[in-house]
PDB file of C-alpha atoms in Angstrom:
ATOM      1  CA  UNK A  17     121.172  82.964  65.705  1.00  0.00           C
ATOM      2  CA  UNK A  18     125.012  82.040  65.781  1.00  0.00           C
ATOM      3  CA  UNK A  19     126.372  79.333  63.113  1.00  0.00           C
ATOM      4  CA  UNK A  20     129.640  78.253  63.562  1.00  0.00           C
ATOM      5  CA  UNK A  21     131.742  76.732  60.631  1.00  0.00           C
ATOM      6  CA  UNK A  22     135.024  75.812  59.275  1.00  0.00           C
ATOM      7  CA  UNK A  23     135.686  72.776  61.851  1.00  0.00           C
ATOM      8  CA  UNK A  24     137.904  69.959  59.994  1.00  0.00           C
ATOM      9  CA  UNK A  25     140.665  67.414  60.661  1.00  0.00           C
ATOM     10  CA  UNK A  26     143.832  68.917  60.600  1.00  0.00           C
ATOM     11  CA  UNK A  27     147.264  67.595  61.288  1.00  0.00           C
ATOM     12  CA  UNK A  28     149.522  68.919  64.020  1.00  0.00           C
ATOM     13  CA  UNK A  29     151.147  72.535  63.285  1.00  0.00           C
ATOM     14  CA  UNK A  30     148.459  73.074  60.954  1.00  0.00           C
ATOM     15  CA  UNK A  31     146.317  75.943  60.613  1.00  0.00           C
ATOM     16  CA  UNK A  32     142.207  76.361  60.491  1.00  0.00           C
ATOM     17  CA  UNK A  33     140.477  79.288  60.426  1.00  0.00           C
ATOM     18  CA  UNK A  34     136.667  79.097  62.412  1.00  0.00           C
ATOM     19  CA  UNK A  35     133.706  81.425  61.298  1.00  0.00           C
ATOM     20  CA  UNK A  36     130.754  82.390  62.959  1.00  0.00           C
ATOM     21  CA  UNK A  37     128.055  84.222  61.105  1.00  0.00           C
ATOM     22  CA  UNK A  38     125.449  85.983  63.645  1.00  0.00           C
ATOM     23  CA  UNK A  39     121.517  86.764  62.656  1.00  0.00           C
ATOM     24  CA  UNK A  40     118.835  88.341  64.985  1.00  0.00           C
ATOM     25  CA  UNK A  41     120.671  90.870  67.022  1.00  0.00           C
ATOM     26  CA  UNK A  42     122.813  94.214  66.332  1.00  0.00           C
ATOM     27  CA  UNK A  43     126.193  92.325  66.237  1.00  0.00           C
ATOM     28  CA  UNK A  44     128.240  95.471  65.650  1.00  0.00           C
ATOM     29  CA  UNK A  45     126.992  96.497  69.544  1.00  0.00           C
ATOM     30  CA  UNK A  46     128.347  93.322  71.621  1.00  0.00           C
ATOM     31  CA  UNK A  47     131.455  91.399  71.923  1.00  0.00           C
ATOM     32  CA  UNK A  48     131.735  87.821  71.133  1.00  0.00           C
ATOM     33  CA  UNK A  49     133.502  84.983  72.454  1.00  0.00           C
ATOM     34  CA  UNK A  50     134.889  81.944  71.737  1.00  0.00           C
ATOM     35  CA  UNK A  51     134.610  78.560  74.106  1.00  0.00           C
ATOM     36  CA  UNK A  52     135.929  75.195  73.582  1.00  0.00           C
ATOM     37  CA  UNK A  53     135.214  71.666  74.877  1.00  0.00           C
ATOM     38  CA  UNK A  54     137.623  68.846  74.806  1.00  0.00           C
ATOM     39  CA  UNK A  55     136.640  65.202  74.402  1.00  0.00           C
ATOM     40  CA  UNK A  56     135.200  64.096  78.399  1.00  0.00           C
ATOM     41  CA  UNK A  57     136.450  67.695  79.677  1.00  0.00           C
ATOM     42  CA  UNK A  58     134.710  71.234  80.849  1.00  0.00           C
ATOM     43  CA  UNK A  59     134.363  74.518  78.653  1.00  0.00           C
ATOM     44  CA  UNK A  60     137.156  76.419  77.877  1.00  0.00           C
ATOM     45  CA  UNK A  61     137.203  79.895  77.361  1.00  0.00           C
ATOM     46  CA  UNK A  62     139.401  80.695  74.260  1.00  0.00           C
ATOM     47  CA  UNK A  63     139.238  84.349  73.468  1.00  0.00           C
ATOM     48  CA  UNK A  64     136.684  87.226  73.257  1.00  0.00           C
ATOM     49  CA  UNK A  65     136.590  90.632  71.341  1.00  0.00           C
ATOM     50  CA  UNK A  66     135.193  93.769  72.010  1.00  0.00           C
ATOM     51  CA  UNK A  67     132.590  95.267  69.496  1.00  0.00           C
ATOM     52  CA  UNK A  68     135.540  97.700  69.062  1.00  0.00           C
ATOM     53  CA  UNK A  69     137.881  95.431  67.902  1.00  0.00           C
ATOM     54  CA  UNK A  70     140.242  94.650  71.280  1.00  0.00           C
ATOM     55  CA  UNK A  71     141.072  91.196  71.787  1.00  0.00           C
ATOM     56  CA  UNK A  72     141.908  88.887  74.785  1.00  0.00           C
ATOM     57  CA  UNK A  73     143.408  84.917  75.005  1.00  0.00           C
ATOM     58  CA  UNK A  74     143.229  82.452  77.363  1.00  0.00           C
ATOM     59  CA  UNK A  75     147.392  81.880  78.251  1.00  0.00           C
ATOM     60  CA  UNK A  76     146.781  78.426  76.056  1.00  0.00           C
ATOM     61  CA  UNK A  77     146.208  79.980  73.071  1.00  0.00           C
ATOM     62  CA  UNK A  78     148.082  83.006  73.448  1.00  0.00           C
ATOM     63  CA  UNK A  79     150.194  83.820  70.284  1.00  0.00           C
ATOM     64  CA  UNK A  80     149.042  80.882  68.295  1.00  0.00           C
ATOM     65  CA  UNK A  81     144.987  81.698  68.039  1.00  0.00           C
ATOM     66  CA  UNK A  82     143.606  84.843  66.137  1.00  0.00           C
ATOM     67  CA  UNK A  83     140.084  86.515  67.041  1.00  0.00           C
ATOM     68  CA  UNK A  84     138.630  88.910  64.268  1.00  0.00           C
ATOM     69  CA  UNK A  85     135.757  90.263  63.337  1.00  0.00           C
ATOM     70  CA  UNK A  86     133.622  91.702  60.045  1.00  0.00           C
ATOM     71  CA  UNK A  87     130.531  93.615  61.468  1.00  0.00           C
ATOM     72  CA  UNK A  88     129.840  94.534  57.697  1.00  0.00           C
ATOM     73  CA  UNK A  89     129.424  90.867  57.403  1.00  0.00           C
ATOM     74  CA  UNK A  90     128.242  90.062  60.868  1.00  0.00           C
ATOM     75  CA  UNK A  91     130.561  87.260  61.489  1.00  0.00           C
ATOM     76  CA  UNK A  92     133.151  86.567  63.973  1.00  0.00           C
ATOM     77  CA  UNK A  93     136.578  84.830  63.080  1.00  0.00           C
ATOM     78  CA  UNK A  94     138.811  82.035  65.017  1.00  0.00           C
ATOM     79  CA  UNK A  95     142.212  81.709  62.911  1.00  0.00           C
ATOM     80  CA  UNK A  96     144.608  78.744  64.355  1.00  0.00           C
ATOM     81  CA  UNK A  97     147.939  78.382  63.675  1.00  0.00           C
ATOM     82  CA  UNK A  98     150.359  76.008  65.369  1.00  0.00           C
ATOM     83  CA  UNK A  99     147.547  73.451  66.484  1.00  0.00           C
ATOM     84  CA  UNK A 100     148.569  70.621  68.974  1.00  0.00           C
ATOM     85  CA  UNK A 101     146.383  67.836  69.563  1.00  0.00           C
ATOM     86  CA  UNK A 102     145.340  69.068  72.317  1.00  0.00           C
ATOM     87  CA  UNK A 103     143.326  71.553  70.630  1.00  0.00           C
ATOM     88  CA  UNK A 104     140.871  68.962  69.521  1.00  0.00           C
ATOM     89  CA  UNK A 105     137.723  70.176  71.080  1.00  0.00           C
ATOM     90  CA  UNK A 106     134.052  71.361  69.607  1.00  0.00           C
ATOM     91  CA  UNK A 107     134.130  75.043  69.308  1.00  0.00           C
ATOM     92  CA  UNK A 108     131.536  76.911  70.229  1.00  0.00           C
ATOM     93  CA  UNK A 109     130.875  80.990  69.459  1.00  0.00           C
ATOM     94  CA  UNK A 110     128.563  83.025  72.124  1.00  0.00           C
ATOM     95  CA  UNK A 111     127.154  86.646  72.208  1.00  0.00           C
ATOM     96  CA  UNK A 112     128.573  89.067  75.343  1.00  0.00           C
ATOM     97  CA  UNK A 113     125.537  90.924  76.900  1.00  0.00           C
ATOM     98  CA  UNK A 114     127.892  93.530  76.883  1.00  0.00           C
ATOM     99  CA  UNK A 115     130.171  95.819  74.048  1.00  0.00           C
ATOM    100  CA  UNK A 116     133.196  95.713  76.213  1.00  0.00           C
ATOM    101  CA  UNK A 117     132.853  92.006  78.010  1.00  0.00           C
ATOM    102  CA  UNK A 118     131.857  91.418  81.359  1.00  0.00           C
ATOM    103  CA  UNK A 119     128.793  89.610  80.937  1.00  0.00           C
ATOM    104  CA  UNK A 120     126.989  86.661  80.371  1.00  0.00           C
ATOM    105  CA  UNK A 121     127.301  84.217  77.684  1.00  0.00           C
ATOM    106  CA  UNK A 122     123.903  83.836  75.783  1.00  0.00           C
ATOM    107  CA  UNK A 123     122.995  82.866  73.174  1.00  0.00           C
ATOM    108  CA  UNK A 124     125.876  79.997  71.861  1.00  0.00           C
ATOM    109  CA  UNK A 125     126.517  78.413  68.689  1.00  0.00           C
ATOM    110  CA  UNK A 126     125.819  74.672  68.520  1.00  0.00           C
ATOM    111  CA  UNK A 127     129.289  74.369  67.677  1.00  0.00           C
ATOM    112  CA  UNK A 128     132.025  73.275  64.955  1.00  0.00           C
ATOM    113  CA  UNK A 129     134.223  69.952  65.728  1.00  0.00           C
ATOM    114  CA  UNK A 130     138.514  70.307  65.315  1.00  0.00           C
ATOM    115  CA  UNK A 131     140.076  67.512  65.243  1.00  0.00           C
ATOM    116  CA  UNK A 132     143.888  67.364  65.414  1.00  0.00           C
ATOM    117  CA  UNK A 133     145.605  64.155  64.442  1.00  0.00           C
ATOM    118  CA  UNK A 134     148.252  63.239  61.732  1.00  0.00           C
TER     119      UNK A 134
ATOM    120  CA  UNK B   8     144.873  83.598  88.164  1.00  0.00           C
ATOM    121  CA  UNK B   9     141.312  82.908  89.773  1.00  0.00           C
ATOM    122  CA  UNK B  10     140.289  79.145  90.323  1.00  0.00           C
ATOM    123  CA  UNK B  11     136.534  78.043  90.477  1.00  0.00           C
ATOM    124  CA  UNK B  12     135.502  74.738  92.220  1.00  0.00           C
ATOM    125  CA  UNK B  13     132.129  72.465  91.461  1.00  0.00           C
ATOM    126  CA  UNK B  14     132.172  68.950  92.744  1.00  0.00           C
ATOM    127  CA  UNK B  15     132.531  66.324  89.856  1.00  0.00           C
ATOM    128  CA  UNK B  16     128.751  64.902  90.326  1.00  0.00           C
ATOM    129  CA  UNK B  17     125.168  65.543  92.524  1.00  0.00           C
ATOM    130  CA  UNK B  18     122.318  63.203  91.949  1.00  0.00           C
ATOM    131  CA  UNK B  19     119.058  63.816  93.001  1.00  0.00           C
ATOM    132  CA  UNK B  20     115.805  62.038  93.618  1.00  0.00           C
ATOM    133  CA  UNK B  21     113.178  62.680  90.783  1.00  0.00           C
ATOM    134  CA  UNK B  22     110.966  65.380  92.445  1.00  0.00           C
ATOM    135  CA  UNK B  23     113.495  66.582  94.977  1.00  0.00           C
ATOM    136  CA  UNK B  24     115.734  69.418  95.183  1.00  0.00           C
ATOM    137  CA  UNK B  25     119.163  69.728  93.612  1.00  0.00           C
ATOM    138  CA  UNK B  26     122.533  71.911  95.031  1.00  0.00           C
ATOM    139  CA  UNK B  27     125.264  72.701  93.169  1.00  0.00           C
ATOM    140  CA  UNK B  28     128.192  74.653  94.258  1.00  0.00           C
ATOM    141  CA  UNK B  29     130.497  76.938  92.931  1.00  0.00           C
ATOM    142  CA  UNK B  30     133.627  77.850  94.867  1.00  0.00           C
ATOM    143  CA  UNK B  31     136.016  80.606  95.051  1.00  0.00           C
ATOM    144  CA  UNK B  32     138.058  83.258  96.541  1.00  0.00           C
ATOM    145  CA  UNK B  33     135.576  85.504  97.370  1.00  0.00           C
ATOM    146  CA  UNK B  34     132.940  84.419  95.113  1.00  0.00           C
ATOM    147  CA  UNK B  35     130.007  86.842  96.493  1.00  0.00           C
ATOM    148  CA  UNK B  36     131.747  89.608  95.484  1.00  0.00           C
ATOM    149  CA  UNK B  37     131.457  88.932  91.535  1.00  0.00           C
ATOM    150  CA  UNK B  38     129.021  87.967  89.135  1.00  0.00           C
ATOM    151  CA  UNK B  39     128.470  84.510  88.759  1.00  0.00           C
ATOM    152  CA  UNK B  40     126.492  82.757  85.607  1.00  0.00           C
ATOM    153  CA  UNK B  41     125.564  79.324  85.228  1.00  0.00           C
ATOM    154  CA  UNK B  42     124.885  77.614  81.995  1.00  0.00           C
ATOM    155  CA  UNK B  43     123.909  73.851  81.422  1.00  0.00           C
ATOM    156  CA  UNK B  44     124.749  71.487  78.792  1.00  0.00           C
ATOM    157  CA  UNK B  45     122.564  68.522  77.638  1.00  0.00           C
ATOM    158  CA  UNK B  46     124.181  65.774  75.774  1.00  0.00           C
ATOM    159  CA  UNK B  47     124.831  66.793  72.246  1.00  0.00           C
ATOM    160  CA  UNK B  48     123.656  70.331  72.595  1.00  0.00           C
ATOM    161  CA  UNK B  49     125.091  73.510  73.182  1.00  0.00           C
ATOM    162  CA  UNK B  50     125.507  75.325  76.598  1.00  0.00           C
ATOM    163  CA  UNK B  51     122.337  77.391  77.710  1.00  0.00           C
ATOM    164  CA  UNK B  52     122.014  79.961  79.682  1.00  0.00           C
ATOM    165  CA  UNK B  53     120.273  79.028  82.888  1.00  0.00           C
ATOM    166  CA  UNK B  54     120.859  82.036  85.738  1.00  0.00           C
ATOM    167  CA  UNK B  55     122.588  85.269  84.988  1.00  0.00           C
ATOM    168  CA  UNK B  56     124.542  87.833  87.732  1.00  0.00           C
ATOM    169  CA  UNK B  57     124.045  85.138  90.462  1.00  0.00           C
ATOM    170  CA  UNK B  58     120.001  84.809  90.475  1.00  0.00           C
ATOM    171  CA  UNK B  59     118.484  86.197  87.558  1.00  0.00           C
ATOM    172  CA  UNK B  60     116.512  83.859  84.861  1.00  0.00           C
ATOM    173  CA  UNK B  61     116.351  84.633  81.249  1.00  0.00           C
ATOM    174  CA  UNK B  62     113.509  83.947  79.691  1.00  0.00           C
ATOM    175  CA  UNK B  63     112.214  80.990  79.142  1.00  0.00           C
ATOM    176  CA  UNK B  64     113.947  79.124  82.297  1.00  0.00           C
ATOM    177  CA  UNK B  65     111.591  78.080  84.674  1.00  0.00           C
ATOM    178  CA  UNK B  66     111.141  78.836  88.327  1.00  0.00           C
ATOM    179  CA  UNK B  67     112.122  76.091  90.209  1.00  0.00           C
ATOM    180  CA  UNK B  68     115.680  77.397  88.830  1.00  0.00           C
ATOM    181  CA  UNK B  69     117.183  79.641  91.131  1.00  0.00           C
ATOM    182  CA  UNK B  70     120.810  80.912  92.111  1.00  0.00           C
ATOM    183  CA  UNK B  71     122.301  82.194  94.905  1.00  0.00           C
ATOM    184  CA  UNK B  72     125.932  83.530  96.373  1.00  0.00           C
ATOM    185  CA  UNK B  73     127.804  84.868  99.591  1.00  0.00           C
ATOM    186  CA  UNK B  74     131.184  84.815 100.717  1.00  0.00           C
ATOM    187  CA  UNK B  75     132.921  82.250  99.028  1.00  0.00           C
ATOM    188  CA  UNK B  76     130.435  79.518  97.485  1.00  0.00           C
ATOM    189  CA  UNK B  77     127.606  80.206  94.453  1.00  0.00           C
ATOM    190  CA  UNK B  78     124.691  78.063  94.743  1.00  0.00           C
ATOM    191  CA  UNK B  79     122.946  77.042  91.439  1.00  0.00           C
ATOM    192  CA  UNK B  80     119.160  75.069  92.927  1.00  0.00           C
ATOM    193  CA  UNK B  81     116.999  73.321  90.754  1.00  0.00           C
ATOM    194  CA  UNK B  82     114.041  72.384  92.391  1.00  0.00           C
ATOM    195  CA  UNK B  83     111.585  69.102  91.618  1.00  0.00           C
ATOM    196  CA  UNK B  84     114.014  67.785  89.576  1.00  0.00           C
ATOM    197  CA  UNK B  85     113.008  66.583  86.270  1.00  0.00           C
ATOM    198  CA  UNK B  86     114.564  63.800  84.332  1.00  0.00           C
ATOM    199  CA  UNK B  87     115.142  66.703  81.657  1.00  0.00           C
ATOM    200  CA  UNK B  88     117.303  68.796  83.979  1.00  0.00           C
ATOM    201  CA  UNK B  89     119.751  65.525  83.663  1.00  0.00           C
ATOM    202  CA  UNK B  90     122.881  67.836  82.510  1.00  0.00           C
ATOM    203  CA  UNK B  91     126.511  69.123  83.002  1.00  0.00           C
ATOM    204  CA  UNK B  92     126.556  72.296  84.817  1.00  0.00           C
ATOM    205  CA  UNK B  93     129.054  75.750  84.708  1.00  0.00           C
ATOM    206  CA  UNK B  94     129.739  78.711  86.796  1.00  0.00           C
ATOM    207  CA  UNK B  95     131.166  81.284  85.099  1.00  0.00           C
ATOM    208  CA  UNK B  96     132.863  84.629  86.424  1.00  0.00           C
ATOM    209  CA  UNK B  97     135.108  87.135  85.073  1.00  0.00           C
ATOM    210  CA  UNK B  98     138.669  87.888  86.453  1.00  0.00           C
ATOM    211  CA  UNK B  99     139.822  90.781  84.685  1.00  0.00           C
ATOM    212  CA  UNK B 100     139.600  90.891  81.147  1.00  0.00           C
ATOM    213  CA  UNK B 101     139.823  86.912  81.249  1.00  0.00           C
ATOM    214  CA  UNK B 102     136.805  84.413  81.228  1.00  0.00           C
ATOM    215  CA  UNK B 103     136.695  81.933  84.355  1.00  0.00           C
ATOM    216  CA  UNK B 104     134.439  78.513  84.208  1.00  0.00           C
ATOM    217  CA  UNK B 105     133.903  75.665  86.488  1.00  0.00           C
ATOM    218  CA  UNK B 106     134.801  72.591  85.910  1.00  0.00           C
ATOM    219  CA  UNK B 107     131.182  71.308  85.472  1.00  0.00           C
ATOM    220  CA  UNK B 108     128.709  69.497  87.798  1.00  0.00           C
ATOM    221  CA  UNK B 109     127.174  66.552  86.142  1.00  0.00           C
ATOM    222  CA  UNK B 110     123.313  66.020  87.526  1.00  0.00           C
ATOM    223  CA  UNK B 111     122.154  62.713  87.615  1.00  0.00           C
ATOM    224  CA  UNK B 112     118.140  62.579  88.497  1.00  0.00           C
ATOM    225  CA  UNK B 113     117.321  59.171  89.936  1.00  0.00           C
TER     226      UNK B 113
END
């Protein structure tokens, strides 16, 4: 139900923009999410937006990381700018139960892989 | 910002019950989720708003949480519940996780 796509190596201060096309479920009604894993470390929540278009960061991505969305298109957008190596991580997309956050987390992508390295 | 806490590992007997905590400030007092990640797969939703099951997770998967410590219990543990395990709670408009549980059934 969620694909992610646009993963790639990238070199550092580079940009990559992550889609997320949805199938199955009203996407215009929920907000969407997006979580990362690092290589041999926990998820990572990276940003969310509401089904009305307001965003939110985690402090580590703040100002550098973009979160969009097309619900014409059902899809939801990542754009990174600035990336650091430390960004390398499998992204993964996830469906709100909620418009406006506050939920749970189901279902998820299977996720796209970044890799940042020169 | 809000901090959750889940021990690095818990292994369990095959058959026997598994415990895995989730603590913070004042934990009862907010939702807590839990979602488990196999090797190579994406996370899955295992127990929503600290005991619910979606559909599709069996029984012996339960969830609990007072005071300052969420409880995620798998009962007669199954080689295929070998996984990494998050809590999850909100803290404002920011997303909070764990830092993952891995299970090891024995």
């Amino acid at each position: 139900q969620l694909l992610e796509s646009g993963g790639a190596l990238v070199q550092p201060g580079g940009s990559l923009r992550l889609s997320c096309s949805a199938s199955g479920f009203s996407f215009s009604d929920y907000a969407m999410t997006w979580v990362r894993q690092a290589p041999g470390k926990g998820l990572e929540w990276v940003s969310l937006i509401y089904n009305s278009g307001s965003q939110y960061y985690a402090a580590s991505v703040k100002g550098r990381f973009s979160i969009s969305r097309d619900n014409s298109k059902n899809t939801v957008y990542l754009q990174m700018n600035s990336l650091r190596a430390e960004d390398t991580a499998i992204y993964y997309c996830a469906k709100d139960r909620y418009a406006s956050g506050q939920g749970w987390f189901d279902p998820w992508g299977q996720g796209t892989l970044v890799t940042v390295s020169s | 910002s809000y901090d959750l806490t889940q021990p690095l590992s818990v292994s369990v007997a095959l058959g026997q019950t598994a415990r895995i905590t989730c603590g913070g400030d004042y934990i009862g007092s907010r939702n807590v989720h839990w979602y488990q990640r196999r090797p190579g797969q994406a996370p899955v939703l295992v127990i929503y708003n600290d005991n619910n099951r979606p559909s599709g997770i069996p029984e012996r998967v339960s969830g609990s949480n007072s005071g300052n410590t969420a409880t995620l219990t798998i009962s007669r543990a199954q080689v295929g519940d070998e996984a990494e395990y998050y809590c999850q709670v909100w803290d404002s408009t920011s997303v909070v996780f764990g830092g993952g549980t891995k299970l090891t059934v024995l």
